[in-house]
mmCIF file of C-alpha atoms (C1' of nucleotides) in Angstrom:
data_model
loop_
_atom_site.group_PDB
_atom_site.id
_atom_site.type_symbol
_atom_site.label_atom_id
_atom_site.label_comp_id
_atom_site.label_asym_id
_atom_site.label_seq_id
_atom_site.Cartn_x
_atom_site.Cartn_y
_atom_site.Cartn_z
ATOM 1 C CA MET A 1 119.218 50.126 -160.085
ATOM 2 C CA GLU A 2 119.463 51.815 -156.701
ATOM 3 C CA LYS A 3 122.440 54.006 -156.003
ATOM 4 C CA TYR A 4 123.772 52.032 -153.064
ATOM 5 C CA GLN A 5 123.908 48.854 -155.109
ATOM 6 C CA GLN A 6 126.755 50.365 -157.055
ATOM 7 C CA PHE A 7 128.855 50.967 -153.973
ATOM 8 C CA TRP A 8 131.849 48.674 -154.122
ATOM 9 C CA CYS A 9 131.456 48.043 -150.463
ATOM 10 C CA PHE A 10 127.959 46.720 -151.000
ATOM 11 C CA ARG A 11 128.960 44.569 -153.949
ATOM 12 C CA LEU A 12 132.082 43.195 -152.277
ATOM 13 C CA GLY A 13 130.101 42.383 -149.141
ATOM 14 C CA ALA A 14 127.400 40.531 -151.033
ATOM 15 C CA ILE A 15 129.935 38.557 -153.076
ATOM 16 C CA THR A 16 131.953 37.691 -149.981
ATOM 17 C CA ARG A 17 128.866 36.446 -148.145
ATOM 18 C CA LYS A 18 127.874 34.310 -151.094
ATOM 19 C CA ILE A 19 131.318 32.738 -151.363
ATOM 20 C CA SER A 20 131.535 32.184 -147.604
ATOM 21 C CA ARG A 21 128.179 30.445 -147.627
ATOM 22 C CA GLU A 22 129.396 28.037 -150.296
ATOM 23 C CA TYR A 23 132.617 27.297 -148.374
ATOM 24 C CA ASN A 24 130.649 26.698 -145.212
ATOM 25 C CA THR A 25 128.386 24.293 -147.065
ATOM 26 C CA ARG A 26 131.358 22.359 -148.392
ATOM 27 C CA PHE A 27 132.974 22.262 -144.943
ATOM 28 C CA LEU A 28 129.766 21.363 -143.137
ATOM 29 C CA GLU A 29 130.458 17.621 -143.094
ATOM 30 C CA PHE A 30 133.741 18.349 -141.313
ATOM 31 C CA GLY A 31 132.091 20.474 -138.656
ATOM 32 C CA ILE A 32 134.212 23.462 -139.613
ATOM 33 C CA THR A 33 133.503 26.984 -140.842
ATOM 34 C CA LEU A 34 135.479 29.094 -143.262
ATOM 35 C CA GLY A 35 136.917 31.344 -140.574
ATOM 36 C CA GLN A 36 137.976 28.391 -138.479
ATOM 37 C CA SER A 37 139.651 26.827 -141.507
ATOM 38 C CA PHE A 38 141.861 29.881 -141.949
ATOM 39 C CA VAL A 39 143.203 29.386 -138.443
ATOM 40 C CA LEU A 40 143.878 25.725 -139.165
ATOM 41 C CA PHE A 41 145.622 26.605 -142.423
ATOM 42 C CA ASP A 42 147.672 29.233 -140.665
ATOM 43 C CA LEU A 43 148.782 26.740 -138.022
ATOM 44 C CA LEU A 44 149.943 24.332 -140.724
ATOM 45 C CA GLU A 45 152.738 26.807 -141.368
ATOM 46 C CA HIS A 46 153.008 28.412 -137.924
ATOM 47 C CA ASP A 47 152.253 25.732 -135.392
ATOM 48 C CA GLY A 48 152.686 27.079 -131.890
ATOM 49 C CA ALA A 49 151.892 30.679 -132.797
ATOM 50 C CA GLY A 50 150.279 33.044 -130.318
ATOM 51 C CA ILE A 51 146.853 34.624 -130.645
ATOM 52 C CA LYS A 52 148.187 37.970 -131.718
ATOM 53 C CA ASP A 53 150.409 36.533 -134.441
ATOM 54 C CA ILE A 54 147.546 34.532 -135.857
ATOM 55 C CA ALA A 55 145.268 37.563 -135.706
ATOM 56 C CA GLY A 56 147.781 39.599 -137.676
ATOM 57 C CA ARG A 57 147.989 37.040 -140.437
ATOM 58 C CA VAL A 58 144.291 36.240 -140.742
ATOM 59 C CA GLN A 59 143.531 39.956 -140.413
ATOM 60 C CA LEU A 60 141.167 39.750 -137.486
ATOM 61 C CA ASP A 61 141.249 41.267 -134.026
ATOM 62 C CA SER A 62 142.534 39.211 -131.139
ATOM 63 C CA PRO A 63 139.110 38.607 -129.575
ATOM 64 C CA ALA A 64 137.834 37.143 -132.836
ATOM 65 C CA VAL A 65 140.742 34.708 -132.931
ATOM 66 C CA THR A 66 140.202 33.819 -129.280
ATOM 67 C CA GLY A 67 136.682 32.744 -130.256
ATOM 68 C CA LEU A 68 137.810 30.751 -133.279
ATOM 69 C CA VAL A 69 140.451 28.967 -131.212
ATOM 70 C CA ASP A 70 137.837 28.239 -128.516
ATOM 71 C CA ARG A 71 135.631 26.467 -131.044
ATOM 72 C CA LEU A 72 138.520 24.611 -132.628
ATOM 73 C CA SER A 73 139.788 23.466 -129.275
ATOM 74 C CA ARG A 74 136.307 22.337 -128.235
ATOM 75 C CA GLN A 75 136.539 19.955 -131.191
ATOM 76 C CA GLY A 76 139.988 18.748 -130.226
ATOM 77 C CA LEU A 77 141.603 20.236 -133.319
ATOM 78 C CA VAL A 78 143.964 22.604 -131.502
ATOM 79 C CA GLU A 79 145.400 22.935 -128.019
ATOM 80 C CA ARG A 80 146.350 25.941 -125.911
ATOM 81 C CA ILE A 81 149.601 25.551 -123.997
ATOM 82 C CA ASP A 82 151.360 28.103 -121.844
ATOM 83 C CA ASP A 83 154.277 29.839 -123.440
ATOM 84 C CA PRO A 84 157.207 29.103 -121.111
ATOM 85 C CA SER A 85 159.101 32.177 -122.268
ATOM 86 C CA ASP A 86 156.246 34.623 -121.634
ATOM 87 C CA ARG A 87 153.580 33.848 -119.108
ATOM 88 C CA ARG A 88 151.103 36.304 -120.636
ATOM 89 C CA SER A 89 151.210 34.455 -123.880
ATOM 90 C CA VAL A 90 149.754 31.211 -125.150
ATOM 91 C CA LYS A 91 150.885 28.836 -127.855
ATOM 92 C CA ILE A 92 148.281 27.308 -130.136
ATOM 93 C CA LEU A 93 149.185 23.848 -131.323
ATOM 94 C CA LEU A 94 147.496 21.655 -133.910
ATOM 95 C CA THR A 95 146.573 18.244 -132.578
ATOM 96 C CA GLU A 96 147.099 15.195 -134.785
ATOM 97 C CA LYS A 97 143.402 15.323 -135.598
ATOM 98 C CA GLY A 98 143.673 19.004 -136.444
ATOM 99 C CA LYS A 99 146.698 18.511 -138.639
ATOM 100 C CA GLU A 100 145.001 15.728 -140.484
ATOM 101 C CA LEU A 101 141.835 17.756 -141.017
ATOM 102 C CA ALA A 102 143.689 20.867 -142.139
ATOM 103 C CA GLY A 103 145.508 18.804 -144.745
ATOM 104 C CA ARG A 104 142.224 17.427 -145.945
ATOM 105 C CA LEU A 105 140.469 20.799 -146.155
ATOM 106 C CA LEU A 106 143.214 22.690 -147.951
ATOM 107 C CA PRO A 107 142.739 21.042 -151.361
ATOM 108 C CA ILE A 108 138.973 21.475 -151.065
ATOM 109 C CA ALA A 109 139.465 25.172 -150.475
ATOM 110 C CA GLN A 110 141.958 25.448 -153.307
ATOM 111 C CA GLU A 111 139.605 23.702 -155.640
ATOM 112 C CA TYR A 112 136.735 26.049 -154.862
ATOM 113 C CA ASN A 113 139.060 29.001 -155.192
ATOM 114 C CA SER A 114 139.687 27.914 -158.768
ATOM 115 C CA CYS A 115 135.947 27.748 -159.349
ATOM 116 C CA ILE A 116 135.640 31.330 -158.232
ATOM 117 C CA LYS A 117 138.355 32.453 -160.601
ATOM 118 C CA ASP A 118 136.535 30.707 -163.408
ATOM 119 C CA ALA A 119 133.617 33.057 -162.828
ATOM 120 C CA ILE A 120 135.413 35.906 -164.558
ATOM 121 C CA ASP A 121 137.136 36.253 -167.935
ATOM 122 C CA SER A 122 140.498 34.564 -167.703
ATOM 123 C CA LEU A 123 142.120 37.591 -169.317
ATOM 124 C CA ASP A 124 140.764 39.766 -166.518
ATOM 125 C CA VAL A 125 142.109 37.580 -163.706
ATOM 126 C CA PRO A 126 145.549 39.214 -163.453
ATOM 127 C CA ILE A 127 144.042 42.689 -163.497
ATOM 128 C CA PHE A 128 141.479 41.745 -160.873
ATOM 129 C CA GLU A 129 144.224 40.346 -158.658
ATOM 130 C CA ARG A 130 146.333 43.430 -159.166
ATOM 131 C CA SER A 131 143.357 45.545 -158.136
ATOM 132 C CA LEU A 132 142.897 43.470 -154.995
ATOM 133 C CA THR A 133 146.542 44.063 -154.143
ATOM 134 C CA GLN A 134 146.122 47.785 -154.647
ATOM 135 C CA LEU A 135 143.032 47.839 -152.453
ATOM 136 C CA GLU A 136 144.976 45.966 -149.769
ATOM 137 C CA GLN A 137 147.813 48.441 -149.944
ATOM 138 C CA ASN A 138 146.067 51.758 -150.475
ATOM 139 C CA LEU A 139 142.997 51.653 -148.264
ATOM 140 C CA MET B 1 153.122 34.211 -148.095
ATOM 141 C CA GLU B 2 150.789 31.529 -146.810
ATOM 142 C CA LYS B 3 148.592 29.676 -149.254
ATOM 143 C CA TYR B 4 145.275 30.728 -147.782
ATOM 144 C CA GLN B 5 146.181 34.378 -148.065
ATOM 145 C CA GLN B 6 145.895 34.045 -151.813
ATOM 146 C CA PHE B 7 142.330 32.770 -151.662
ATOM 147 C CA TRP B 8 140.089 35.380 -153.169
ATOM 148 C CA CYS B 9 137.621 34.704 -150.432
ATOM 149 C CA PHE B 10 140.176 35.601 -147.805
ATOM 150 C CA ARG B 11 141.301 38.734 -149.615
ATOM 151 C CA LEU B 12 137.780 39.918 -150.396
ATOM 152 C CA GLY B 13 136.735 39.335 -146.795
ATOM 153 C CA ALA B 14 139.648 41.302 -145.380
ATOM 154 C CA ILE B 15 139.123 44.189 -147.808
ATOM 155 C CA THR B 16 135.394 44.275 -147.106
ATOM 156 C CA ARG B 17 135.968 44.372 -143.352
ATOM 157 C CA LYS B 18 138.458 47.184 -143.709
ATOM 158 C CA ILE B 19 136.081 49.252 -145.840
ATOM 159 C CA SER B 20 133.145 48.552 -143.526
ATOM 160 C CA ARG B 21 135.171 49.674 -140.548
ATOM 161 C CA GLU B 22 135.916 52.987 -142.253
ATOM 162 C CA TYR B 23 132.238 53.515 -143.159
ATOM 163 C CA ASN B 24 131.205 52.739 -139.617
ATOM 164 C CA THR B 25 133.708 55.248 -138.319
ATOM 165 C CA ARG B 26 132.369 57.935 -140.631
ATOM 166 C CA PHE B 27 128.792 57.136 -139.670
ATOM 167 C CA LEU B 28 129.524 56.901 -135.963
ATOM 168 C CA GLU B 29 128.482 60.460 -135.183
ATOM 169 C CA PHE B 30 125.076 59.708 -136.713
ATOM 170 C CA GLY B 31 124.571 56.586 -134.599
ATOM 171 C CA ILE B 32 124.270 54.454 -137.705
ATOM 172 C CA THR B 33 126.150 51.465 -139.092
ATOM 173 C CA LEU B 34 126.886 50.590 -142.700
ATOM 174 C CA GLY B 35 124.305 47.818 -142.847
ATOM 175 C CA GLN B 36 121.636 50.051 -141.368
ATOM 176 C CA SER B 37 122.468 52.748 -143.904
ATOM 177 C CA PHE B 38 121.738 50.378 -146.770
ATOM 178 C CA VAL B 39 118.228 49.881 -145.453
ATOM 179 C CA LEU B 40 117.763 53.650 -145.173
ATOM 180 C CA PHE B 41 119.073 54.163 -148.710
ATOM 181 C CA ASP B 42 116.796 51.447 -149.992
ATOM 182 C CA LEU B 43 113.781 53.067 -148.373
ATOM 183 C CA LEU B 44 114.615 56.384 -150.052
ATOM 184 C CA GLU B 45 113.548 54.715 -153.268
ATOM 185 C CA HIS B 46 111.126 52.120 -151.909
ATOM 186 C CA ASP B 47 109.408 53.681 -148.952
ATOM 187 C CA GLY B 48 106.779 51.337 -147.566
ATOM 188 C CA ALA B 49 108.492 48.168 -148.758
ATOM 189 C CA GLY B 50 108.125 44.887 -146.889
ATOM 190 C CA ILE B 51 110.895 42.997 -145.133
ATOM 191 C CA LYS B 52 111.242 40.422 -147.852
ATOM 192 C CA ASP B 53 111.535 42.999 -150.627
ATOM 193 C CA ILE B 54 114.199 44.904 -148.730
ATOM 194 C CA ALA B 55 116.054 41.676 -147.988
ATOM 195 C CA GLY B 56 116.074 40.814 -151.681
ATOM 196 C CA ARG B 57 117.569 44.139 -152.665
ATOM 197 C CA VAL B 58 120.162 44.409 -149.888
ATOM 198 C CA GLN B 59 120.960 40.706 -150.371
ATOM 199 C CA LEU B 60 120.395 39.590 -146.806
ATOM 200 C CA ASP B 61 118.034 37.063 -145.259
ATOM 201 C CA SER B 62 114.790 38.223 -143.735
ATOM 202 C CA PRO B 63 115.905 37.758 -140.118
ATOM 203 C CA ALA B 64 118.909 40.005 -140.702
ATOM 204 C CA VAL B 65 116.660 42.743 -142.074
ATOM 205 C CA THR B 66 114.268 42.306 -139.161
ATOM 206 C CA GLY B 67 117.174 43.084 -136.862
ATOM 207 C CA LEU B 68 118.315 46.098 -138.851
ATOM 208 C CA VAL B 69 114.788 47.489 -138.917
ATOM 209 C CA ASP B 70 114.492 46.894 -135.165
ATOM 210 C CA ARG B 71 117.539 49.035 -134.505
ATOM 211 C CA LEU B 72 116.486 51.736 -136.960
ATOM 212 C CA SER B 73 113.027 51.909 -135.471
ATOM 213 C CA ARG B 74 114.446 52.087 -131.946
ATOM 214 C CA GLN B 75 116.100 55.294 -133.115
ATOM 215 C CA GLY B 76 112.908 56.630 -134.627
ATOM 216 C CA LEU B 77 114.270 56.507 -138.163
ATOM 217 C CA VAL B 78 111.709 54.062 -139.563
ATOM 218 C CA GLU B 79 108.257 52.828 -138.586
ATOM 219 C CA ARG B 80 106.545 49.492 -139.001
ATOM 220 C CA ILE B 81 102.918 49.718 -140.072
ATOM 221 C CA ASP B 82 100.548 46.898 -140.881
ATOM 222 C CA ASP B 83 100.021 46.242 -144.547
ATOM 223 C CA PRO B 84 96.256 46.661 -145.030
ATOM 224 C CA SER B 85 96.268 44.461 -148.112
ATOM 225 C CA ASP B 86 98.082 41.509 -146.486
ATOM 226 C CA ARG B 87 97.931 41.007 -142.771
ATOM 227 C CA ARG B 88 101.060 38.809 -142.712
ATOM 228 C CA SER B 89 103.072 41.629 -144.121
ATOM 229 C CA VAL B 90 104.491 44.843 -142.741
ATOM 230 C CA LYS B 91 105.339 48.098 -144.422
ATOM 231 C CA ILE B 92 108.505 49.881 -143.403
ATOM 232 C CA LEU B 93 108.256 53.643 -143.645
ATOM 233 C CA LEU B 94 110.937 56.277 -143.256
ATOM 234 C CA THR B 95 110.088 58.880 -140.649
ATOM 235 C CA GLU B 96 110.893 62.520 -141.352
ATOM 236 C CA LYS B 97 113.979 62.120 -139.212
ATOM 237 C CA GLY B 98 114.940 58.994 -141.153
ATOM 238 C CA LYS B 99 114.436 60.637 -144.509
ATOM 239 C CA GLU B 100 116.505 63.592 -143.468
ATOM 240 C CA LEU B 101 119.326 61.391 -142.176
ATOM 241 C CA ALA B 102 119.333 59.144 -145.237
ATOM 242 C CA GLY B 103 119.680 62.207 -147.444
ATOM 243 C CA ARG B 104 122.581 63.370 -145.358
ATOM 244 C CA LEU B 105 124.409 60.032 -145.325
ATOM 245 C CA LEU B 106 124.117 59.275 -149.027
ATOM 246 C CA PRO B 107 126.650 61.870 -150.200
ATOM 247 C CA ILE B 108 129.051 60.796 -147.452
ATOM 248 C CA ALA B 109 128.837 57.233 -148.690
ATOM 249 C CA GLN B 110 129.234 58.281 -152.289
ATOM 250 C CA GLU B 111 132.245 60.322 -151.430
ATOM 251 C CA TYR B 112 133.979 57.454 -149.661
ATOM 252 C CA ASN B 113 133.064 55.150 -152.516
ATOM 253 C CA SER B 114 135.065 57.442 -154.788
ATOM 254 C CA CYS B 115 137.996 57.236 -152.385
ATOM 255 C CA ILE B 116 137.917 53.485 -152.666
ATOM 256 C CA LYS B 117 137.960 53.610 -156.448
ATOM 257 C CA ASP B 118 140.952 55.891 -156.260
ATOM 258 C CA ALA B 119 142.858 53.091 -154.574
ATOM 259 C CA ILE B 120 143.305 51.256 -157.871
ATOM 260 C CA ASP B 121 144.627 52.306 -161.271
ATOM 261 C CA SER B 122 141.933 54.300 -163.016
ATOM 262 C CA LEU B 123 142.442 52.250 -166.163
ATOM 263 C CA ASP B 124 141.665 49.097 -164.195
ATOM 264 C CA VAL B 125 138.403 50.406 -162.738
ATOM 265 C CA PRO B 126 136.135 49.320 -165.612
ATOM 266 C CA ILE B 127 137.697 45.859 -165.683
ATOM 267 C CA PHE B 128 137.410 45.499 -161.929
ATOM 268 C CA GLU B 129 133.742 46.479 -162.089
ATOM 269 C CA ARG B 130 133.142 44.075 -164.953
ATOM 270 C CA SER B 131 134.727 41.328 -162.862
ATOM 271 C CA LEU B 132 132.464 42.162 -159.931
ATOM 272 C CA THR B 133 129.471 41.877 -162.237
ATOM 273 C CA GLN B 134 130.683 38.504 -163.475
ATOM 274 C CA LEU B 135 131.191 37.275 -159.933
ATOM 275 C CA GLU B 136 127.668 38.411 -159.074
ATOM 276 C CA GLN B 137 126.242 36.588 -162.051
ATOM 277 C CA ASN B 138 128.294 33.416 -162.211
ATOM 278 C CA LEU B 139 128.742 32.326 -158.619
ATOM 279 C "C1'" DG C 1 83.585 26.253 -147.577
ATOM 280 C "C1'" DA C 2 87.561 23.189 -145.935
ATOM 281 C "C1'" DC C 3 92.001 21.967 -146.235
ATOM 282 C "C1'" DA C 4 96.701 21.678 -148.033
ATOM 283 C "C1'" DA C 5 100.423 24.352 -149.570
ATOM 284 C "C1'" DG C 6 102.896 28.389 -149.721
ATOM 285 C "C1'" DA C 7 104.205 33.126 -148.139
ATOM 286 C "C1'" DT C 8 105.579 36.621 -144.493
ATOM 287 C "C1'" DG C 9 107.779 38.037 -140.619
ATOM 288 C "C1'" DT C 10 109.602 36.897 -136.036
ATOM 289 C "C1'" DT C 11 112.267 34.316 -132.626
ATOM 290 C "C1'" DA C 12 115.953 31.282 -131.079
ATOM 291 C "C1'" DA C 13 120.421 29.402 -131.435
ATOM 292 C "C1'" DT C 14 124.917 29.728 -133.165
ATOM 293 C "C1'" DA C 15 128.918 31.892 -135.319
ATOM 294 C "C1'" DT C 16 131.279 36.037 -136.554
ATOM 295 C "C1'" DG C 17 133.454 40.547 -135.937
ATOM 296 C "C1'" DT C 18 134.439 45.168 -133.391
ATOM 297 C "C1'" DT C 19 135.372 48.139 -129.514
ATOM 298 C "C1'" DA C 20 136.252 48.847 -124.765
ATOM 299 C "C1'" DT C 21 137.749 47.046 -120.565
ATOM 300 C "C1'" DT C 22 140.356 44.057 -117.498
ATOM 301 C "C1'" DA C 23 143.977 40.916 -115.482
ATOM 302 C "C1'" DA C 24 148.390 39.348 -115.648
ATOM 303 C "C1'" DT C 25 152.918 39.920 -117.034
ATOM 304 C "C1'" DT C 26 156.918 42.052 -119.079
ATOM 305 C "C1'" DT C 27 159.786 45.985 -120.314
ATOM 306 C "C1'" DA C 28 161.637 50.383 -119.695
ATOM 307 C "C1'" DA C 29 162.683 54.406 -117.034
ATOM 308 C "C1'" DA C 30 163.688 57.091 -113.154
ATOM 309 C "C1'" DT D 1 164.610 48.963 -107.307
ATOM 310 C "C1'" DT D 2 160.497 50.709 -107.643
ATOM 311 C "C1'" DT D 3 157.322 52.595 -110.628
ATOM 312 C "C1'" DA D 4 155.257 53.662 -115.062
ATOM 313 C "C1'" DA D 5 154.210 52.100 -119.568
ATOM 314 C "C1'" DA D 6 153.413 48.651 -122.854
ATOM 315 C "C1'" DT D 7 151.944 43.986 -124.147
ATOM 316 C "C1'" DT D 8 149.169 39.631 -124.208
ATOM 317 C "C1'" DA D 9 145.028 37.309 -123.965
ATOM 318 C "C1'" DA D 10 140.476 37.115 -122.286
ATOM 319 C "C1'" DT D 11 135.891 39.022 -121.339
ATOM 320 C "C1'" DA D 12 131.767 41.901 -121.952
ATOM 321 C "C1'" DA D 13 128.623 44.261 -124.783
ATOM 322 C "C1'" DC D 14 126.951 45.094 -129.072
ATOM 323 C "C1'" DA D 15 125.894 44.550 -134.107
ATOM 324 C "C1'" DT D 16 125.745 41.363 -137.799
ATOM 325 C "C1'" DA D 17 124.608 37.074 -140.512
ATOM 326 C "C1'" DT D 18 122.685 32.266 -141.168
ATOM 327 C "C1'" DT D 19 119.722 28.319 -140.335
ATOM 328 C "C1'" DA D 20 115.807 26.232 -138.307
ATOM 329 C "C1'" DA D 21 111.507 26.491 -136.153
ATOM 330 C "C1'" DC D 22 107.356 28.880 -135.542
ATOM 331 C "C1'" DA D 23 102.900 31.689 -135.783
ATOM 332 C "C1'" DT D 24 100.085 33.905 -138.767
ATOM 333 C "C1'" DC D 25 97.896 34.682 -142.850
ATOM 334 C "C1'" DT D 26 96.756 33.958 -147.965
ATOM 335 C "C1'" DT D 27 95.787 31.209 -151.872
ATOM 336 C "C1'" DG D 28 94.533 27.449 -154.634
ATOM 337 C "C1'" DT D 29 92.121 23.128 -155.074
ATOM 338 C "C1'" DC D 30 88.785 19.931 -154.164
#
DNA sequence: GACAAGATGTTAATATGTTATTAATTTAAA
DNA sequence: TTTAAATTAATAACATATTAACATCTTGTC
């Protein structure tokens, strides 16, 4: 076993890519990718949010969200409208089609998330989740 | 807390990006990125390997490794030479400069890997690593 | 030996993510 | 009030990752 293969960063990256690939496969028939779905899910609870707010919650930089919103809007799932209270800003709104799709994708994502949890000992799940929280907080 | 933010996929992705960013910052002065460093580290133990072998070990597709090797070779850190035993294939060799740099980066990476482990309770480390192994095996 | 099937690496097209820069606007300060 | 500083989103440039298509070469079978 090579040294670098024990780096958490390497292992986390490989696992994340594998999971993302599976999500993307499941979402393929809807024409959506995993990253795009997070924006849709976010808008379900924050319809009309600006780019920066979305970026903060999905933990991406603004330019990345700009790109995701571009692709979603090209599919008629979201709309950009000017923010009347701040002309620099933009409000992202779910269209009917987008709202409907987001509602359809959410249970699919939740179901696969359960599958992932099943991959490890059920007794270890709370500890694993606690570790994730600590990584989020302490890095 | 939004639903999607509890998806392991979301959390793992965000953590991985954060760690990668820190590695890339530490490697910046060497003109190297995290992904490129994995290829260098791999060659330390498998000098002369082919693209497909490297891809298998670093868990990427061949085209991704082709790109990484392109950038490394542009910096004179690796060399492509024809495989005399199979004319489809290519051997990737570390140059002196590449070998020297890989040896210099490895301890930096190991040191930051320890930092990351310090982010979680030391008692939880073995369980977290066991969970990673199970995710690798069962997904 | 000839041909079909498989293997190897590259290229192209698309999506993702980061950093730096820019344009437009708002806020704060002098 | 005029100017300086900060904010918002977009763009450009680059690196990364995946899939599909391709060219080249090897191998196995007849």
